[in-house]
């Protein structure tokens, strides 16, 4: 009887863990801006403004901690369902962020990336994003990945379309579509595997974020509302991650 071959795509235990136990790739579902504002009898936009401050703070903290890739869920493909005024406010804050932060990112040697269908945003935002990506492309330091108009199911569907097209054109055999091929067609293809996925505000769902990539990520649900999230909260989640035993199906 032939033994079952070990699949080559099985994750290597210990991947992502440097000697220090620091996760290489951390993603955050930044949730709770509205509730933060509501608790202060402020309009929701006030929570989103404080949320941008948290982005600034946490991106810096991640670099200080030694996290190589920080992926932030800023706007989901489902967030268009919000009232037009709130969507407009969020886009306005994104515009401000890009205007104010890119010089700092360059100075700090950060590479900016965007995942999600950001080309559906308004033309000026698309231009600003493209410029920011180009201006930080030669940096060699940590990466900041912003998920904009991102939905994991749409990402996986796009990967399937891409591979199907290759088959259709004759450059790929259908049999070669395995986990690695799909991974290679995702928006995150050139990023290290996701080690730690944090969601703030006490909600315990993924809301269509990095569904494929989260297969073996460690999950952390913290009660802190995103505008209150700071370096200490991040360090706490990273320390907790360092105490976990990742098994990847093995022993
Ligand atoms: C997260 O905060 C920000 C975005 C989804 C853009 P929310 O706006 O979802 O805040 P809550 O969940 O209503 O408190
Ligand atoms: C997820 O938060 C999206 C972002 C953080 C950008 P939501 O607040 O939109 O998620 P749901 O609607 O509570 O699942
Ligand atoms: Mg929310």
PDB file of C-alpha atoms and ligand atoms in Angstrom:
ATOM      1  CA  UNK A   1       0.000   0.000   0.000  1.00  0.00           C
ATOM      2  CA  UNK A   2       1.315   3.422  -0.846  1.00  0.00           C
ATOM      3  CA  UNK A   3       1.600   5.931   1.933  1.00  0.00           C
ATOM      4  CA  UNK A   4      -0.276   9.182   1.521  1.00  0.00           C
ATOM      5  CA  UNK A   5       2.107  11.830   0.355  1.00  0.00           C
ATOM      6  CA  UNK A   6       2.513  14.799   2.675  1.00  0.00           C
ATOM      7  CA  UNK A   7       1.050  17.814   0.929  1.00  0.00           C
ATOM      8  CA  UNK A   8       3.745  20.298   0.120  1.00  0.00           C
ATOM      9  CA  UNK A   9       1.546  23.263   0.956  1.00  0.00           C
ATOM     10  CA  UNK A  10       1.148  22.309   4.624  1.00  0.00           C
ATOM     11  CA  UNK A  11       2.203  25.279   6.732  1.00  0.00           C
ATOM     12  CA  UNK A  12       5.482  24.828   8.491  1.00  0.00           C
ATOM     13  CA  UNK A  13       5.003  24.858  12.275  1.00  0.00           C
ATOM     14  CA  UNK A  14       6.714  27.873  13.668  1.00  0.00           C
ATOM     15  CA  UNK A  15       6.304  29.910  10.530  1.00  0.00           C
ATOM     16  CA  UNK A  16       5.933  33.579  11.248  1.00  0.00           C
ATOM     17  CA  UNK A  17       7.489  33.165  14.650  1.00  0.00           C
ATOM     18  CA  UNK A  18      10.855  34.752  14.852  1.00  0.00           C
ATOM     19  CA  UNK A  19      13.093  33.713  17.720  1.00  0.00           C
ATOM     20  CA  UNK A  20      11.391  36.400  19.756  1.00  0.00           C
ATOM     21  CA  UNK A  21       7.853  35.084  19.370  1.00  0.00           C
ATOM     22  CA  UNK A  22       6.824  38.292  17.622  1.00  0.00           C
ATOM     23  CA  UNK A  23       4.226  37.702  14.887  1.00  0.00           C
ATOM     24  CA  UNK A  24       5.448  38.722  11.453  1.00  0.00           C
ATOM     25  CA  UNK A  25       2.036  39.563  10.059  1.00  0.00           C
ATOM     26  CA  UNK A  26      -0.717  41.051  12.198  1.00  0.00           C
ATOM     27  CA  UNK A  27      -4.116  42.109  10.874  1.00  0.00           C
ATOM     28  CA  UNK A  28      -6.691  44.183  12.738  1.00  0.00           C
ATOM     29  CA  UNK A  29     -10.429  44.581  12.242  1.00  0.00           C
ATOM     30  CA  UNK A  30     -10.703  48.112  13.581  1.00  0.00           C
ATOM     31  CA  UNK A  31     -14.191  48.145  15.063  1.00  0.00           C
ATOM     32  CA  UNK A  32     -16.091  50.251  17.574  1.00  0.00           C
ATOM     33  CA  UNK A  33     -15.663  53.843  16.362  1.00  0.00           C
ATOM     34  CA  UNK A  34     -19.407  54.444  16.360  1.00  0.00           C
ATOM     35  CA  UNK A  35     -19.894  53.057  19.869  1.00  0.00           C
ATOM     36  CA  UNK A  36     -16.961  55.120  21.136  1.00  0.00           C
ATOM     37  CA  UNK A  37     -18.674  58.258  19.842  1.00  0.00           C
ATOM     38  CA  UNK A  38     -22.120  57.183  21.054  1.00  0.00           C
ATOM     39  CA  UNK A  39     -20.796  56.702  24.598  1.00  0.00           C
ATOM     40  CA  UNK A  40     -19.730  60.367  24.526  1.00  0.00           C
ATOM     41  CA  UNK A  41     -22.915  61.641  22.890  1.00  0.00           C
ATOM     42  CA  UNK A  42     -20.818  62.622  19.867  1.00  0.00           C
ATOM     43  CA  UNK A  43     -21.604  62.087  16.173  1.00  0.00           C
ATOM     44  CA  UNK A  44     -20.164  58.893  14.647  1.00  0.00           C
ATOM     45  CA  UNK A  45     -17.637  60.900  12.633  1.00  0.00           C
ATOM     46  CA  UNK A  46     -15.979  61.912  15.921  1.00  0.00           C
ATOM     47  CA  UNK A  47     -15.316  58.231  16.576  1.00  0.00           C
ATOM     48  CA  UNK A  48     -13.893  57.773  13.090  1.00  0.00           C
ATOM     49  CA  UNK A  49     -11.587  60.776  13.619  1.00  0.00           C
ATOM     50  CA  UNK A  50     -10.271  59.248  16.824  1.00  0.00           C
ATOM     51  CA  UNK A  51      -9.975  55.992  14.901  1.00  0.00           C
ATOM     52  CA  UNK A  52      -7.530  57.641  12.512  1.00  0.00           C
ATOM     53  CA  UNK A  53      -5.459  58.759  15.508  1.00  0.00           C
ATOM     54  CA  UNK A  54      -5.426  55.140  16.656  1.00  0.00           C
ATOM     55  CA  UNK A  55      -4.199  54.060  13.207  1.00  0.00           C
ATOM     56  CA  UNK A  56      -1.291  56.480  13.472  1.00  0.00           C
ATOM     57  CA  UNK A  57      -0.461  55.333  17.002  1.00  0.00           C
ATOM     58  CA  UNK A  58      -0.808  51.614  16.357  1.00  0.00           C
ATOM     59  CA  UNK A  59       1.114  51.642  13.065  1.00  0.00           C
ATOM     60  CA  UNK A  60       4.041  53.235  14.898  1.00  0.00           C
ATOM     61  CA  UNK A  61       3.731  50.803  17.806  1.00  0.00           C
ATOM     62  CA  UNK A  62       3.712  47.831  15.417  1.00  0.00           C
ATOM     63  CA  UNK A  63       6.983  49.040  13.912  1.00  0.00           C
ATOM     64  CA  UNK A  64       8.522  49.517  17.376  1.00  0.00           C
ATOM     65  CA  UNK A  65       7.473  46.011  18.370  1.00  0.00           C
ATOM     66  CA  UNK A  66       9.074  44.579  15.232  1.00  0.00           C
ATOM     67  CA  UNK A  67       5.954  43.450  13.377  1.00  0.00           C
ATOM     68  CA  UNK A  68       6.869  43.182   9.706  1.00  0.00           C
ATOM     69  CA  UNK A  69       3.394  43.539   8.178  1.00  0.00           C
ATOM     70  CA  UNK A  70       0.388  45.310   9.667  1.00  0.00           C
ATOM     71  CA  UNK A  71      -2.857  44.886   7.711  1.00  0.00           C
ATOM     72  CA  UNK A  72      -5.737  47.152   8.710  1.00  0.00           C
ATOM     73  CA  UNK A  73      -9.389  46.706   7.716  1.00  0.00           C
ATOM     74  CA  UNK A  74     -10.446  50.264   6.988  1.00  0.00           C
ATOM     75  CA  UNK A  75     -13.503  49.877   4.729  1.00  0.00           C
ATOM     76  CA  UNK A  76     -15.262  46.674   3.792  1.00  0.00           C
ATOM     77  CA  UNK A  77     -17.099  45.970   0.569  1.00  0.00           C
ATOM     78  CA  UNK A  78     -20.226  45.841   2.746  1.00  0.00           C
ATOM     79  CA  UNK A  79     -19.645  49.238   4.354  1.00  0.00           C
ATOM     80  CA  UNK A  80     -21.301  50.883   1.311  1.00  0.00           C
ATOM     81  CA  UNK A  81     -24.543  49.878   3.016  1.00  0.00           C
ATOM     82  CA  UNK A  82     -24.040  52.693   5.521  1.00  0.00           C
ATOM     83  CA  UNK A  83     -25.751  56.042   5.041  1.00  0.00           C
ATOM     84  CA  UNK A  84     -24.159  58.077   2.236  1.00  0.00           C
ATOM     85  CA  UNK A  85     -23.172  60.782   4.698  1.00  0.00           C
ATOM     86  CA  UNK A  86     -21.113  58.371   6.798  1.00  0.00           C
ATOM     87  CA  UNK A  87     -19.484  56.835   3.704  1.00  0.00           C
ATOM     88  CA  UNK A  88     -18.604  60.379   2.600  1.00  0.00           C
ATOM     89  CA  UNK A  89     -17.112  61.150   6.017  1.00  0.00           C
ATOM     90  CA  UNK A  90     -15.003  57.985   5.922  1.00  0.00           C
ATOM     91  CA  UNK A  91     -13.718  58.821   2.440  1.00  0.00           C
ATOM     92  CA  UNK A  92     -12.917  62.348   3.635  1.00  0.00           C
ATOM     93  CA  UNK A  93     -10.858  60.958   6.502  1.00  0.00           C
ATOM     94  CA  UNK A  94      -9.039  58.618   4.139  1.00  0.00           C
ATOM     95  CA  UNK A  95      -8.222  61.610   1.944  1.00  0.00           C
ATOM     96  CA  UNK A  96      -6.816  63.488   4.954  1.00  0.00           C
ATOM     97  CA  UNK A  97      -4.842  60.467   6.090  1.00  0.00           C
ATOM     98  CA  UNK A  98      -3.212  60.076   2.689  1.00  0.00           C
ATOM     99  CA  UNK A  99      -2.470  63.786   2.516  1.00  0.00           C
ATOM    100  CA  UNK A 100      -0.931  63.982   5.978  1.00  0.00           C
ATOM    101  CA  UNK A 101       0.753  60.632   6.490  1.00  0.00           C
ATOM    102  CA  UNK A 102       2.592  59.692   3.320  1.00  0.00           C
ATOM    103  CA  UNK A 103       5.614  61.904   3.998  1.00  0.00           C
ATOM    104  CA  UNK A 104       5.942  60.329   7.436  1.00  0.00           C
ATOM    105  CA  UNK A 105       5.654  56.837   5.962  1.00  0.00           C
ATOM    106  CA  UNK A 106       8.462  57.649   3.541  1.00  0.00           C
ATOM    107  CA  UNK A 107      10.603  59.042   6.358  1.00  0.00           C
ATOM    108  CA  UNK A 108       9.954  55.942   8.418  1.00  0.00           C
ATOM    109  CA  UNK A 109      10.846  53.609   5.542  1.00  0.00           C
ATOM    110  CA  UNK A 110       7.350  52.051   5.465  1.00  0.00           C
ATOM    111  CA  UNK A 111       5.959  50.425   2.323  1.00  0.00           C
ATOM    112  CA  UNK A 112       2.273  51.153   1.817  1.00  0.00           C
ATOM    113  CA  UNK A 113       0.025  48.597   0.143  1.00  0.00           C
ATOM    114  CA  UNK A 114      -3.680  48.492  -0.482  1.00  0.00           C
ATOM    115  CA  UNK A 115      -5.822  45.383  -0.836  1.00  0.00           C
ATOM    116  CA  UNK A 116      -9.421  45.457  -1.984  1.00  0.00           C
ATOM    117  CA  UNK A 117     -11.105  47.014  -4.970  1.00  0.00           C
ATOM    118  CA  UNK A 118      -9.903  50.559  -4.240  1.00  0.00           C
ATOM    119  CA  UNK A 119     -10.270  51.495  -7.913  1.00  0.00           C
ATOM    120  CA  UNK A 120     -14.003  51.793  -7.287  1.00  0.00           C
ATOM    121  CA  UNK A 121     -13.347  54.773  -4.985  1.00  0.00           C
ATOM    122  CA  UNK A 122     -13.476  58.309  -6.352  1.00  0.00           C
ATOM    123  CA  UNK A 123     -10.866  59.259  -8.964  1.00  0.00           C
ATOM    124  CA  UNK A 124      -8.939  61.636  -6.723  1.00  0.00           C
ATOM    125  CA  UNK A 125      -8.624  58.984  -4.013  1.00  0.00           C
ATOM    126  CA  UNK A 126      -7.455  56.394  -6.522  1.00  0.00           C
ATOM    127  CA  UNK A 127      -4.789  58.835  -7.720  1.00  0.00           C
ATOM    128  CA  UNK A 128      -3.689  59.617  -4.169  1.00  0.00           C
ATOM    129  CA  UNK A 129      -3.481  55.930  -3.292  1.00  0.00           C
ATOM    130  CA  UNK A 130      -1.504  55.077  -6.430  1.00  0.00           C
ATOM    131  CA  UNK A 131       0.886  57.962  -5.756  1.00  0.00           C
ATOM    132  CA  UNK A 132       1.358  56.899  -2.143  1.00  0.00           C
ATOM    133  CA  UNK A 133       2.069  53.314  -3.197  1.00  0.00           C
ATOM    134  CA  UNK A 134       4.619  54.431  -5.792  1.00  0.00           C
ATOM    135  CA  UNK A 135       6.253  56.912  -3.430  1.00  0.00           C
ATOM    136  CA  UNK A 136       6.788  54.257  -0.742  1.00  0.00           C
ATOM    137  CA  UNK A 137       7.569  51.352  -3.084  1.00  0.00           C
ATOM    138  CA  UNK A 138      11.340  51.648  -2.739  1.00  0.00           C
ATOM    139  CA  UNK A 139      11.226  51.643   1.040  1.00  0.00           C
ATOM    140  CA  UNK A 140      12.688  48.538   2.587  1.00  0.00           C
ATOM    141  CA  UNK A 141      11.142  48.628   6.051  1.00  0.00           C
ATOM    142  CA  UNK A 142       7.903  47.276   7.492  1.00  0.00           C
ATOM    143  CA  UNK A 143       4.735  47.146   5.429  1.00  0.00           C
ATOM    144  CA  UNK A 144       1.439  48.840   6.128  1.00  0.00           C
ATOM    145  CA  UNK A 145      -1.411  47.231   4.231  1.00  0.00           C
ATOM    146  CA  UNK A 146      -4.768  49.012   4.161  1.00  0.00           C
ATOM    147  CA  UNK A 147      -7.854  47.028   3.176  1.00  0.00           C
ATOM    148  CA  UNK A 148     -10.160  49.377   1.269  1.00  0.00           C
ATOM    149  CA  UNK A 149     -13.413  48.270  -0.295  1.00  0.00           C
ATOM    150  CA  UNK A 150     -12.127  44.828   0.632  1.00  0.00           C
ATOM    151  CA  UNK A 151     -14.178  41.661   0.870  1.00  0.00           C
ATOM    152  CA  UNK A 152     -12.546  38.257   1.248  1.00  0.00           C
ATOM    153  CA  UNK A 153     -15.201  36.413  -0.722  1.00  0.00           C
ATOM    154  CA  UNK A 154     -14.774  38.830  -3.639  1.00  0.00           C
ATOM    155  CA  UNK A 155     -10.982  38.365  -3.362  1.00  0.00           C
ATOM    156  CA  UNK A 156     -11.325  34.578  -3.586  1.00  0.00           C
ATOM    157  CA  UNK A 157     -13.803  34.881  -6.482  1.00  0.00           C
ATOM    158  CA  UNK A 158     -11.330  37.139  -8.317  1.00  0.00           C
ATOM    159  CA  UNK A 159      -8.576  34.562  -7.771  1.00  0.00           C
ATOM    160  CA  UNK A 160     -10.849  31.840  -9.182  1.00  0.00           C
ATOM    161  CA  UNK A 161     -11.600  33.990 -12.246  1.00  0.00           C
ATOM    162  CA  UNK A 162      -7.895  34.659 -12.776  1.00  0.00           C
ATOM    163  CA  UNK A 163      -7.033  30.955 -12.677  1.00  0.00           C
ATOM    164  CA  UNK A 164     -10.017  30.027 -14.861  1.00  0.00           C
ATOM    165  CA  UNK A 165      -8.837  32.540 -17.447  1.00  0.00           C
ATOM    166  CA  UNK A 166      -5.377  30.935 -17.472  1.00  0.00           C
ATOM    167  CA  UNK A 167      -6.986  27.550 -18.081  1.00  0.00           C
ATOM    168  CA  UNK A 168      -9.184  29.028 -20.808  1.00  0.00           C
ATOM    169  CA  UNK A 169      -6.149  30.560 -22.512  1.00  0.00           C
ATOM    170  CA  UNK A 170      -4.270  27.280 -22.291  1.00  0.00           C
ATOM    171  CA  UNK A 171      -1.449  28.519 -20.039  1.00  0.00           C
ATOM    172  CA  UNK A 172      -2.563  26.352 -17.114  1.00  0.00           C
ATOM    173  CA  UNK A 173      -3.887  22.820 -16.641  1.00  0.00           C
ATOM    174  CA  UNK A 174      -6.931  22.595 -14.368  1.00  0.00           C
ATOM    175  CA  UNK A 175      -5.167  19.936 -12.284  1.00  0.00           C
ATOM    176  CA  UNK A 176      -2.555  22.456 -11.184  1.00  0.00           C
ATOM    177  CA  UNK A 177      -5.133  24.504  -9.262  1.00  0.00           C
ATOM    178  CA  UNK A 178      -4.219  23.704  -5.695  1.00  0.00           C
ATOM    179  CA  UNK A 179      -3.958  25.732  -2.473  1.00  0.00           C
ATOM    180  CA  UNK A 180      -0.685  27.305  -3.557  1.00  0.00           C
ATOM    181  CA  UNK A 181      -2.150  28.372  -6.907  1.00  0.00           C
ATOM    182  CA  UNK A 182      -5.115  30.047  -5.225  1.00  0.00           C
ATOM    183  CA  UNK A 183      -2.863  31.689  -2.670  1.00  0.00           C
ATOM    184  CA  UNK A 184      -0.714  32.955  -5.525  1.00  0.00           C
ATOM    185  CA  UNK A 185      -3.739  34.666  -7.050  1.00  0.00           C
ATOM    186  CA  UNK A 186      -4.888  36.454  -3.881  1.00  0.00           C
ATOM    187  CA  UNK A 187      -4.221  40.121  -3.138  1.00  0.00           C
ATOM    188  CA  UNK A 188      -1.930  39.042  -0.301  1.00  0.00           C
ATOM    189  CA  UNK A 189       0.236  36.794  -2.491  1.00  0.00           C
ATOM    190  CA  UNK A 190       3.489  38.624  -1.720  1.00  0.00           C
ATOM    191  CA  UNK A 191       2.868  38.985   2.010  1.00  0.00           C
ATOM    192  CA  UNK A 192       3.985  36.572   4.721  1.00  0.00           C
ATOM    193  CA  UNK A 193       1.306  34.249   6.179  1.00  0.00           C
ATOM    194  CA  UNK A 194      -1.106  35.865   8.604  1.00  0.00           C
ATOM    195  CA  UNK A 195      -0.053  35.074  12.170  1.00  0.00           C
ATOM    196  CA  UNK A 196      -2.402  37.079  14.345  1.00  0.00           C
ATOM    197  CA  UNK A 197      -5.845  38.517  13.593  1.00  0.00           C
ATOM    198  CA  UNK A 198      -7.210  40.962  16.140  1.00  0.00           C
ATOM    199  CA  UNK A 199     -10.760  42.327  16.280  1.00  0.00           C
ATOM    200  CA  UNK A 200     -11.579  45.180  18.616  1.00  0.00           C
ATOM    201  CA  UNK A 201     -14.858  46.212  20.275  1.00  0.00           C
ATOM    202  CA  UNK A 202     -15.884  42.788  21.564  1.00  0.00           C
ATOM    203  CA  UNK A 203     -17.504  41.550  18.354  1.00  0.00           C
ATOM    204  CA  UNK A 204     -16.504  37.999  17.516  1.00  0.00           C
ATOM    205  CA  UNK A 205     -16.854  37.615  13.766  1.00  0.00           C
ATOM    206  CA  UNK A 206     -14.621  38.060  10.745  1.00  0.00           C
ATOM    207  CA  UNK A 207     -16.991  40.250   8.688  1.00  0.00           C
ATOM    208  CA  UNK A 208     -15.566  38.994   5.387  1.00  0.00           C
ATOM    209  CA  UNK A 209     -11.935  39.827   6.244  1.00  0.00           C
ATOM    210  CA  UNK A 210      -8.999  37.631   5.133  1.00  0.00           C
ATOM    211  CA  UNK A 211     -11.071  34.432   5.203  1.00  0.00           C
ATOM    212  CA  UNK A 212      -8.537  32.364   3.290  1.00  0.00           C
ATOM    213  CA  UNK A 213      -5.528  33.839   5.067  1.00  0.00           C
ATOM    214  CA  UNK A 214      -7.011  33.263   8.527  1.00  0.00           C
ATOM    215  CA  UNK A 215      -7.003  29.468   8.093  1.00  0.00           C
ATOM    216  CA  UNK A 216      -4.274  29.054  10.721  1.00  0.00           C
ATOM    217  CA  UNK A 217      -3.986  32.537  12.138  1.00  0.00           C
ATOM    218  CA  UNK A 218      -4.341  32.999  15.868  1.00  0.00           C
ATOM    219  CA  UNK A 219      -7.475  34.992  16.668  1.00  0.00           C
ATOM    220  CA  UNK A 220      -7.709  37.653  19.353  1.00  0.00           C
ATOM    221  CA  UNK A 221     -10.950  39.393  20.262  1.00  0.00           C
ATOM    222  CA  UNK A 222     -10.433  42.360  22.537  1.00  0.00           C
ATOM    223  CA  UNK A 223     -13.146  44.480  24.164  1.00  0.00           C
ATOM    224  CA  UNK A 224     -11.290  47.766  23.611  1.00  0.00           C
ATOM    225  CA  UNK A 225     -13.049  50.065  21.163  1.00  0.00           C
ATOM    226  CA  UNK A 226     -10.754  50.954  18.271  1.00  0.00           C
ATOM    227  CA  UNK A 227     -10.306  54.648  19.181  1.00  0.00           C
ATOM    228  CA  UNK A 228      -8.956  53.526  22.584  1.00  0.00           C
ATOM    229  CA  UNK A 229      -6.582  50.923  21.134  1.00  0.00           C
ATOM    230  CA  UNK A 230      -2.973  51.792  21.887  1.00  0.00           C
ATOM    231  CA  UNK A 231       0.526  50.381  22.103  1.00  0.00           C
ATOM    232  CA  UNK A 232      -0.221  48.632  25.407  1.00  0.00           C
ATOM    233  CA  UNK A 233      -3.265  46.852  23.929  1.00  0.00           C
ATOM    234  CA  UNK A 234      -1.206  45.737  20.953  1.00  0.00           C
ATOM    235  CA  UNK A 235       1.655  44.572  23.166  1.00  0.00           C
ATOM    236  CA  UNK A 236      -0.861  42.634  25.255  1.00  0.00           C
ATOM    237  CA  UNK A 237      -2.222  40.834  22.193  1.00  0.00           C
ATOM    238  CA  UNK A 238       1.304  40.102  20.949  1.00  0.00           C
ATOM    239  CA  UNK A 239       2.351  38.743  24.353  1.00  0.00           C
ATOM    240  CA  UNK A 240      -0.741  36.534  24.410  1.00  0.00           C
ATOM    241  CA  UNK A 241       0.122  35.319  20.908  1.00  0.00           C
ATOM    242  CA  UNK A 242       3.637  34.444  22.130  1.00  0.00           C
ATOM    243  CA  UNK A 243       2.143  32.129  24.756  1.00  0.00           C
ATOM    244  CA  UNK A 244      -0.003  30.190  22.308  1.00  0.00           C
ATOM    245  CA  UNK A 245       0.987  26.865  20.863  1.00  0.00           C
ATOM    246  CA  UNK A 246       0.456  26.733  17.116  1.00  0.00           C
ATOM    247  CA  UNK A 247       0.021  23.227  15.853  1.00  0.00           C
ATOM    248  CA  UNK A 248      -1.072  23.465  12.217  1.00  0.00           C
ATOM    249  CA  UNK A 249      -2.785  20.120  12.593  1.00  0.00           C
ATOM    250  CA  UNK A 250       0.301  18.380  13.927  1.00  0.00           C
ATOM    251  CA  UNK A 251       1.242  17.622  17.505  1.00  0.00           C
TER     252      UNK A 251
HETATM  253  C1  LIG B   1     -15.268  50.673  12.565  1.00  0.00           C
HETATM  254  O1  LIG B   1     -16.135  51.269  13.464  1.00  0.00           O
HETATM  255  C2  LIG B   1     -14.983  51.567  11.391  1.00  0.00           C
HETATM  256  C3  LIG B   1     -15.518  51.069  10.103  1.00  0.00           C
HETATM  257  C4  LIG B   1     -16.193  49.962   9.937  1.00  0.00           C
HETATM  258  C5  LIG B   1     -15.263  51.885   8.945  1.00  0.00           C
HETATM  259  P1  LIG B   1     -17.705  51.188  13.269  1.00  0.00           P
HETATM  260  O2  LIG B   1     -18.138  52.388  12.491  1.00  0.00           O
HETATM  261  O3  LIG B   1     -18.126  49.899  12.700  1.00  0.00           O
HETATM  262  O4  LIG B   1     -18.190  51.334  14.766  1.00  0.00           O
HETATM  263  P2  LIG B   1     -19.408  50.601  15.475  1.00  0.00           P
HETATM  264  O5  LIG B   1     -19.275  49.136  15.186  1.00  0.00           O
HETATM  265  O6  LIG B   1     -20.658  51.175  14.902  1.00  0.00           O
HETATM  266  O7  LIG B   1     -19.222  50.918  16.926  1.00  0.00           O
HETATM  267  C1  LIG B   2     -15.859  45.441   9.794  1.00  0.00           C
HETATM  268  O1  LIG B   2     -16.574  46.194  10.724  1.00  0.00           O
HETATM  269  C2  LIG B   2     -15.300  46.326   8.731  1.00  0.00           C
HETATM  270  C3  LIG B   2     -14.217  47.222   9.138  1.00  0.00           C
HETATM  271  C4  LIG B   2     -13.686  47.284  10.323  1.00  0.00           C
HETATM  272  C5  LIG B   2     -13.711  48.070   8.096  1.00  0.00           C
HETATM  273  P1  LIG B   2     -18.161  46.397  10.592  1.00  0.00           P
HETATM  274  O2  LIG B   2     -18.556  47.227  11.759  1.00  0.00           O
HETATM  275  O3  LIG B   2     -18.505  46.897   9.257  1.00  0.00           O
HETATM  276  O4  LIG B   2     -18.673  44.902  10.723  1.00  0.00           O
HETATM  277  P2  LIG B   2     -20.104  44.334  11.079  1.00  0.00           P
HETATM  278  O5  LIG B   2     -21.087  45.005  10.184  1.00  0.00           O
HETATM  279  O6  LIG B   2     -20.378  44.663  12.516  1.00  0.00           O
HETATM  280  O7  LIG B   2     -19.991  42.853  10.864  1.00  0.00           O
HETATM  281 MG1  LIG B   3     -18.677  48.131  13.516  1.00  0.00          MG
END
